[in-house]
Coordinates of C-alpha atoms in Angstrom, one line a residue:
M7 CA 65.9 214.3 71.8
L8 CA 66.1 211.3 69.6
D9 CA 62.7 209.5 68.8
F10 CA 63.0 205.8 68.2
T11 CA 59.2 205.2 68.2
S12 CA 59.0 205.0 64.4
D13 CA 62.1 202.7 64.2
L14 CA 60.8 200.3 66.8
A15 CA 57.3 200.3 65.3
G16 CA 58.7 199.7 61.9
D17 CA 60.9 196.7 63.4
A18 CA 57.9 195.2 65.1
L19 CA 55.5 195.4 62.0
S20 CA 58.1 194.9 59.3
P21 CA 56.6 192.3 56.9
S22 CA 60.1 191.2 55.8
R23 CA 61.1 190.4 59.4
A24 CA 57.8 188.8 60.3
S25 CA 58.0 186.5 57.2
D26 CA 61.6 185.6 58.0
A27 CA 60.5 184.1 61.3
A28 CA 57.3 182.3 60.1
P29 CA 58.9 179.7 57.8
A30 CA 61.0 178.3 60.6
D31 CA 58.1 177.9 62.8
D32 CA 55.9 176.4 59.9
R33 CA 58.8 174.0 59.1
A34 CA 59.0 172.9 62.8
L35 CA 55.2 172.3 62.9
L36 CA 55.2 170.6 59.6
D37 CA 58.2 168.4 60.6
A38 CA 56.3 167.3 63.9
Y39 CA 53.2 166.5 62.0
S40 CA 55.0 164.6 59.2
N41 CA 57.1 162.7 61.7
A42 CA 54.0 161.5 63.5
V43 CA 52.4 160.3 60.4
I44 CA 55.7 158.7 59.1
D45 CA 56.3 156.9 62.4
V46 CA 52.6 155.5 62.5
T47 CA 53.1 154.4 59.0
E48 CA 56.3 152.5 59.5
R49 CA 55.1 150.8 62.5
V50 CA 51.5 149.8 61.3
G51 CA 51.9 149.8 57.6
P52 CA 53.4 146.4 57.4
A53 CA 50.5 144.8 59.2
V54 CA 47.9 146.1 56.7
V55 CA 47.3 143.5 54.0
R56 CA 45.4 143.6 50.6
V57 CA 42.4 141.3 50.6
E58 CA 41.6 139.8 47.2
T59 CA 38.5 137.9 47.0
G60 CA 37.2 135.5 44.2
P61 CA 33.8 135.4 42.7
K62 CA 30.8 135.3 45.0
A63 CA 29.1 132.1 45.8
G64 CA 26.3 131.5 43.1
A65 CA 27.8 134.2 40.8
T66 CA 27.9 133.6 37.0
A67 CA 30.7 132.4 35.0
G68 CA 33.2 135.1 34.3
S69 CA 32.4 137.2 37.3
R70 CA 35.2 139.0 39.0
G71 CA 36.0 139.2 42.7
G72 CA 36.8 142.3 44.6
L73 CA 39.5 144.2 46.6
G74 CA 39.8 145.5 50.1
S75 CA 42.0 145.8 53.0
G76 CA 42.7 143.8 56.3
I77 CA 44.7 144.2 59.4
V78 CA 46.9 141.4 60.8
I79 CA 46.3 141.5 64.6
S80 CA 48.5 138.5 65.7
P81 CA 51.7 137.0 64.4
D82 CA 50.0 133.6 63.6
G83 CA 47.8 135.2 60.8
L84 CA 44.6 136.4 62.4
V85 CA 43.2 139.2 60.1
L86 CA 40.5 141.7 60.7
T87 CA 38.5 143.1 57.7
N88 CA 34.9 144.1 56.8
S89 CA 32.2 141.5 56.3
H90 CA 31.2 143.2 53.1
V91 CA 34.7 142.8 51.7
V92 CA 34.6 139.0 52.4
G93 CA 31.0 138.5 51.4
S94 CA 30.3 135.0 50.2
S95 CA 33.4 134.7 48.1
K96 CA 34.6 131.3 47.3
S97 CA 38.3 132.1 47.7
I98 CA 40.3 134.8 49.6
R99 CA 43.9 135.7 49.2
L100 CA 46.1 138.0 51.2
R101 CA 48.9 140.1 49.9
D102 CA 51.3 141.8 52.2
V103 CA 53.4 144.9 51.5
E104 CA 56.4 142.7 50.3
G105 CA 54.1 141.1 47.7
V106 CA 53.9 137.8 49.4
V107 CA 50.5 136.1 48.7
T108 CA 48.8 133.5 50.8
D109 CA 45.3 132.0 50.9
A110 CA 43.0 132.7 53.7
Q111 CA 39.9 131.1 55.4
V112 CA 37.0 132.9 57.1
L113 CA 36.7 132.1 60.8
G114 CA 33.7 134.2 61.2
V115 CA 31.6 137.2 60.1
D116 CA 29.4 139.6 61.9
P117 CA 27.3 141.6 59.3
D118 CA 25.8 143.4 62.1
T119 CA 28.9 145.3 62.8
D120 CA 30.4 144.8 59.3
L121 CA 33.4 142.9 60.5
A122 CA 34.9 139.6 59.6
L123 CA 37.9 137.5 61.0
L124 CA 40.3 135.7 58.7
R125 CA 43.2 133.3 59.2
A126 CA 46.1 133.5 56.9
N127 CA 47.0 129.7 55.8
H128 CA 50.6 128.8 56.0
A129 CA 51.7 132.1 57.5
R130 CA 53.6 132.6 60.8
D131 CA 55.5 135.4 62.5
L132 CA 53.7 138.0 60.5
R133 CA 54.0 141.8 61.2
Y134 CA 50.9 142.8 63.2
A135 CA 49.3 145.7 64.9
A136 CA 47.8 146.1 68.3
L137 CA 44.2 147.2 68.9
G138 CA 43.9 150.2 71.1
N139 CA 41.2 151.6 73.3
S140 CA 38.8 153.6 71.3
K141 CA 37.2 155.1 74.3
S142 CA 40.2 157.2 74.9
L143 CA 39.8 159.1 71.6
R144 CA 39.1 162.8 71.5
R145 CA 37.6 165.0 68.8
G146 CA 40.3 166.6 66.8
Q147 CA 42.9 164.0 67.5
L148 CA 45.3 163.0 64.8
V149 CA 44.5 159.8 63.0
V150 CA 46.0 158.0 60.0
A151 CA 44.2 155.7 57.7
I152 CA 46.2 153.0 55.9
G153 CA 44.7 150.7 53.3
N154 CA 44.6 149.7 49.6
P155 CA 42.3 152.2 47.8
L156 CA 41.4 151.5 44.3
G157 CA 43.8 148.6 44.5
F158 CA 47.0 150.8 45.2
E159 CA 48.8 149.1 48.1
S160 CA 49.9 150.8 51.2
T161 CA 48.2 154.1 50.7
V162 CA 48.3 156.5 53.7
T163 CA 46.0 159.4 54.4
A164 CA 45.9 161.5 57.5
G165 CA 43.2 163.7 59.3
V166 CA 41.4 164.1 62.6
V167 CA 38.7 162.5 64.5
S168 CA 35.7 164.5 63.4
A169 CA 33.1 163.0 65.9
L170 CA 32.6 160.1 68.2
G171 CA 29.7 157.9 69.1
R172 CA 28.1 158.0 65.6
S173 CA 25.7 155.4 64.4
I174 CA 25.4 153.9 60.8
R175 CA 23.3 151.1 59.4
S176 CA 25.1 147.9 58.6
V177 CA 24.4 145.7 55.5
S178 CA 22.2 143.5 57.8
G179 CA 19.9 146.5 58.6
R180 CA 21.1 146.9 62.3
M181 CA 22.6 150.0 63.6
I182 CA 26.4 149.8 64.1
E183 CA 27.0 151.8 67.4
D184 CA 29.9 153.8 68.6
V185 CA 31.3 154.6 65.2
I186 CA 34.2 156.9 64.6
Q187 CA 33.8 159.9 62.0
T188 CA 37.0 161.0 60.4
D189 CA 38.1 163.3 57.5
A190 CA 40.9 161.0 56.7
A191 CA 40.3 160.3 52.9
L192 CA 38.9 156.8 52.1
N193 CA 38.1 155.3 48.7
P194 CA 36.8 152.0 47.5
G195 CA 39.3 149.3 48.4
N196 CA 40.1 150.9 51.7
S197 CA 37.4 149.0 53.5
G198 CA 38.8 146.9 56.2
G199 CA 42.0 149.0 56.5
A200 CA 43.4 150.5 59.7
L201 CA 42.5 153.8 61.4
V202 CA 45.5 154.4 63.7
S203 CA 46.1 156.8 66.4
S204 CA 49.4 158.8 66.8
A205 CA 50.5 156.1 69.3
A206 CA 50.5 153.5 66.4
E207 CA 47.5 151.7 68.0
V208 CA 44.5 150.6 65.7
I209 CA 41.5 152.4 67.0
G210 CA 39.2 151.7 64.2
I211 CA 38.5 149.5 61.1
N212 CA 37.5 151.6 58.1
T213 CA 34.2 150.6 57.0
A214 CA 32.1 153.1 55.0
I215 CA 31.9 156.4 53.0
I216 CA 28.8 158.5 52.7
Q217 CA 28.5 158.7 48.9
G218 CA 28.1 162.3 47.8
A219 CA 29.5 163.8 50.9
Q220 CA 33.0 165.0 50.8
G221 CA 35.4 164.1 53.6
I222 CA 33.0 162.2 55.8
C223 CA 34.2 158.7 56.5
F224 CA 33.5 156.1 59.2
A225 CA 35.4 153.4 61.0
V226 CA 34.0 150.7 63.4
A227 CA 35.6 151.3 66.9
S228 CA 38.4 149.0 68.1
N229 CA 36.5 148.3 71.3
T230 CA 33.7 146.9 69.2
A231 CA 36.2 144.9 67.1
Q232 CA 37.7 143.5 70.3
F233 CA 34.1 142.2 71.3
V234 CA 33.5 140.8 67.9
L235 CA 36.9 139.2 67.9
S236 CA 36.5 137.5 71.2
E237 CA 33.0 136.1 70.3
I238 CA 34.2 134.7 67.0
I239 CA 37.2 133.1 68.5
R240 CA 35.0 131.6 71.3
H241 CA 31.9 130.8 69.4
G242 CA 32.6 131.2 65.7
Y243 CA 29.9 133.9 65.6
V244 CA 28.6 136.7 67.7
R245 CA 25.9 135.6 70.2
R246 CA 22.8 137.7 70.4
A247 CA 19.3 137.3 71.9
Y248 CA 16.2 136.7 69.7
I249 CA 12.6 136.9 70.4
G250 CA 11.0 136.3 66.9
V251 CA 9.4 139.6 66.0
S252 CA 9.6 142.3 63.1
G253 CA 8.7 145.8 63.7
Q254 CA 9.3 149.4 63.1
T255 CA 9.8 152.6 65.0
A256 CA 6.4 154.4 65.6
P257 CA 5.1 157.4 67.6
V258 CA 3.3 156.8 71.0
P259 CA 0.0 158.8 71.0
R260 CA 0.3 161.4 73.7
R261 CA -3.1 160.3 75.2
H262 CA -1.9 156.7 75.4
A263 CA 1.4 157.9 77.1
L264 CA -0.5 159.9 79.7
L265 CA -3.1 157.1 80.3
A266 CA -0.2 154.6 80.8
G267 CA 2.0 157.0 82.8
V268 CA 5.0 156.7 80.6
E269 CA 7.1 159.5 79.0
N270 CA 8.0 157.6 75.7
K271 CA 7.4 159.6 72.6
M272 CA 8.4 156.8 70.4
G273 CA 8.3 153.0 70.7
A274 CA 8.9 149.7 68.8
L275 CA 5.7 148.8 67.0
L276 CA 5.5 144.9 66.5
M277 CA 4.3 144.2 62.9
Q278 CA 4.7 140.4 62.8
I279 CA 5.2 137.7 65.4
E280 CA 6.9 134.5 64.5
Q281 CA 4.8 131.4 65.2
D282 CA 6.1 129.3 68.3
G283 CA 8.8 132.1 68.8
P284 CA 9.5 133.5 72.3
A285 CA 7.3 136.5 71.7
A286 CA 4.3 134.3 70.5
R287 CA 4.8 132.2 73.6
A288 CA 4.9 135.3 75.9
G289 CA 1.6 136.4 74.4
L290 CA 2.7 139.4 72.3
L291 CA 0.4 140.4 69.5
P292 CA 1.0 142.4 66.2
G293 CA 0.1 146.1 67.1
D294 CA 1.7 146.0 70.5
V295 CA 4.2 148.9 71.0
V296 CA 7.2 148.0 73.2
I297 CA 8.2 150.8 75.4
R298 CA 10.5 149.1 77.9
L299 CA 12.6 145.9 78.1
D300 CA 14.4 144.7 81.1
G301 CA 14.3 148.1 82.7
V302 CA 15.6 149.9 79.5
D303 CA 13.4 152.5 77.7
I304 CA 12.6 151.5 74.2
N305 CA 12.2 154.5 71.8
G306 CA 12.3 152.6 68.5
V307 CA 13.2 149.3 67.0
D308 CA 16.9 150.1 67.0
D309 CA 16.6 150.4 70.8
L310 CA 14.9 146.9 70.9
I311 CA 17.6 145.3 68.8
R312 CA 20.4 146.9 70.8
V313 CA 19.0 145.7 74.2
L314 CA 18.7 142.0 72.9
D315 CA 22.3 141.2 73.5
R316 CA 24.1 138.1 74.7
D317 CA 23.5 139.0 78.3
R318 CA 19.7 138.3 77.8
I319 CA 20.0 135.0 76.3
G320 CA 18.1 132.3 78.3
R321 CA 16.8 134.8 80.9
T322 CA 13.3 135.6 81.6
I323 CA 13.0 139.5 81.4
A324 CA 10.1 142.0 81.9
M325 CA 8.6 143.8 78.8
D326 CA 6.3 146.7 79.0
V327 CA 4.0 147.1 76.0
L328 CA 1.1 149.4 75.0
R329 CA -1.9 147.4 73.8
L330 CA -4.9 149.4 72.7
G331 CA -3.6 152.4 74.8
R332 CA -3.2 150.4 78.0
L333 CA 0.0 149.4 79.6
R334 CA 0.6 145.7 80.0
G335 CA 3.6 143.9 81.6
I336 CA 4.8 140.6 79.9
D337 CA 7.5 138.2 80.9
I338 CA 9.6 137.0 77.9
H339 CA 12.3 134.5 77.5
P340 CA 14.8 135.4 74.7
V341 CA 16.7 132.5 73.0
E342 CA 20.0 132.6 71.1
R343 CA 19.8 133.9 67.6
K344 CA 21.0 131.7 64.9
P345 CA 24.5 132.5 63.6
A346 CA 24.6 135.0 60.7
A347 CA 25.1 133.4 57.4
R348 CA 27.8 134.8 55.2
Q349 CA 26.3 137.4 52.9
A350 CA 27.2 138.8 49.4
G351 CA 28.9 142.1 49.8

């Protein structure tokens, strides 16, 4: 009897034959990945411009400007970038991938989301990119970052969506919600560039890097950008409610929570009340702890800021506060906050 067992086992486990098959599979996978990145780059890359800013307003003689990136989102020259890229610069120029330079003007800024909207002067029929739906993203999804890091134009890096729904603090001190975390490498000068899905849709605007942390980068979600864009086009700024207080997040003593019948462990402690502001007129006092506003639980000052959106401007809404351990109900009438001024980046 002939025994083929050793021959079959040898064939199955032969390292030479296994390695012969592997490169073909690796090449196929590599080609698919490369083709996806190349396709995205060719379709969206021409819509990413370099943003060159002049000296900041009030800067000393000899001061230099800065560099960043921007995304053309309409053929008539609307460009999204970061608020901190624009800052309070006296002059702004845009340079496209072909080297064509045009001046630009600021239509509006929103430091609370670190976004700004520019319009390119004397530019028409530009290559532009579409804003996608960031709510459709999934962790692990392929994304491509396109920008001008360190002044090098049209640089492309690829990675995956590391996390969704992050929150980071903006230059104004407010929290930017629904931020996308990615491991696509970003460097100074990439701010304002595009974070693009494999469908060649802009699903984020690159905004920040955590210094000292490798491979952790952030982008403002495209849905947030859509909201800011529409508000700036309609009003010139983003409308938000205002009640005239300053405060901080503070713990709610357990005995006060039990006495008041609430479950909040934290609340927004009011430190200062603006004279003749909505809070002062409503009877709020320093030391009050806000635990609910318009039916929404408030577990800190960031929650309070988040709830004071445009939908609550001009409405009388209910606020629950703890004052000396006792629950009080107060009616307050938020007004529209003054437009954010352009700030130095």
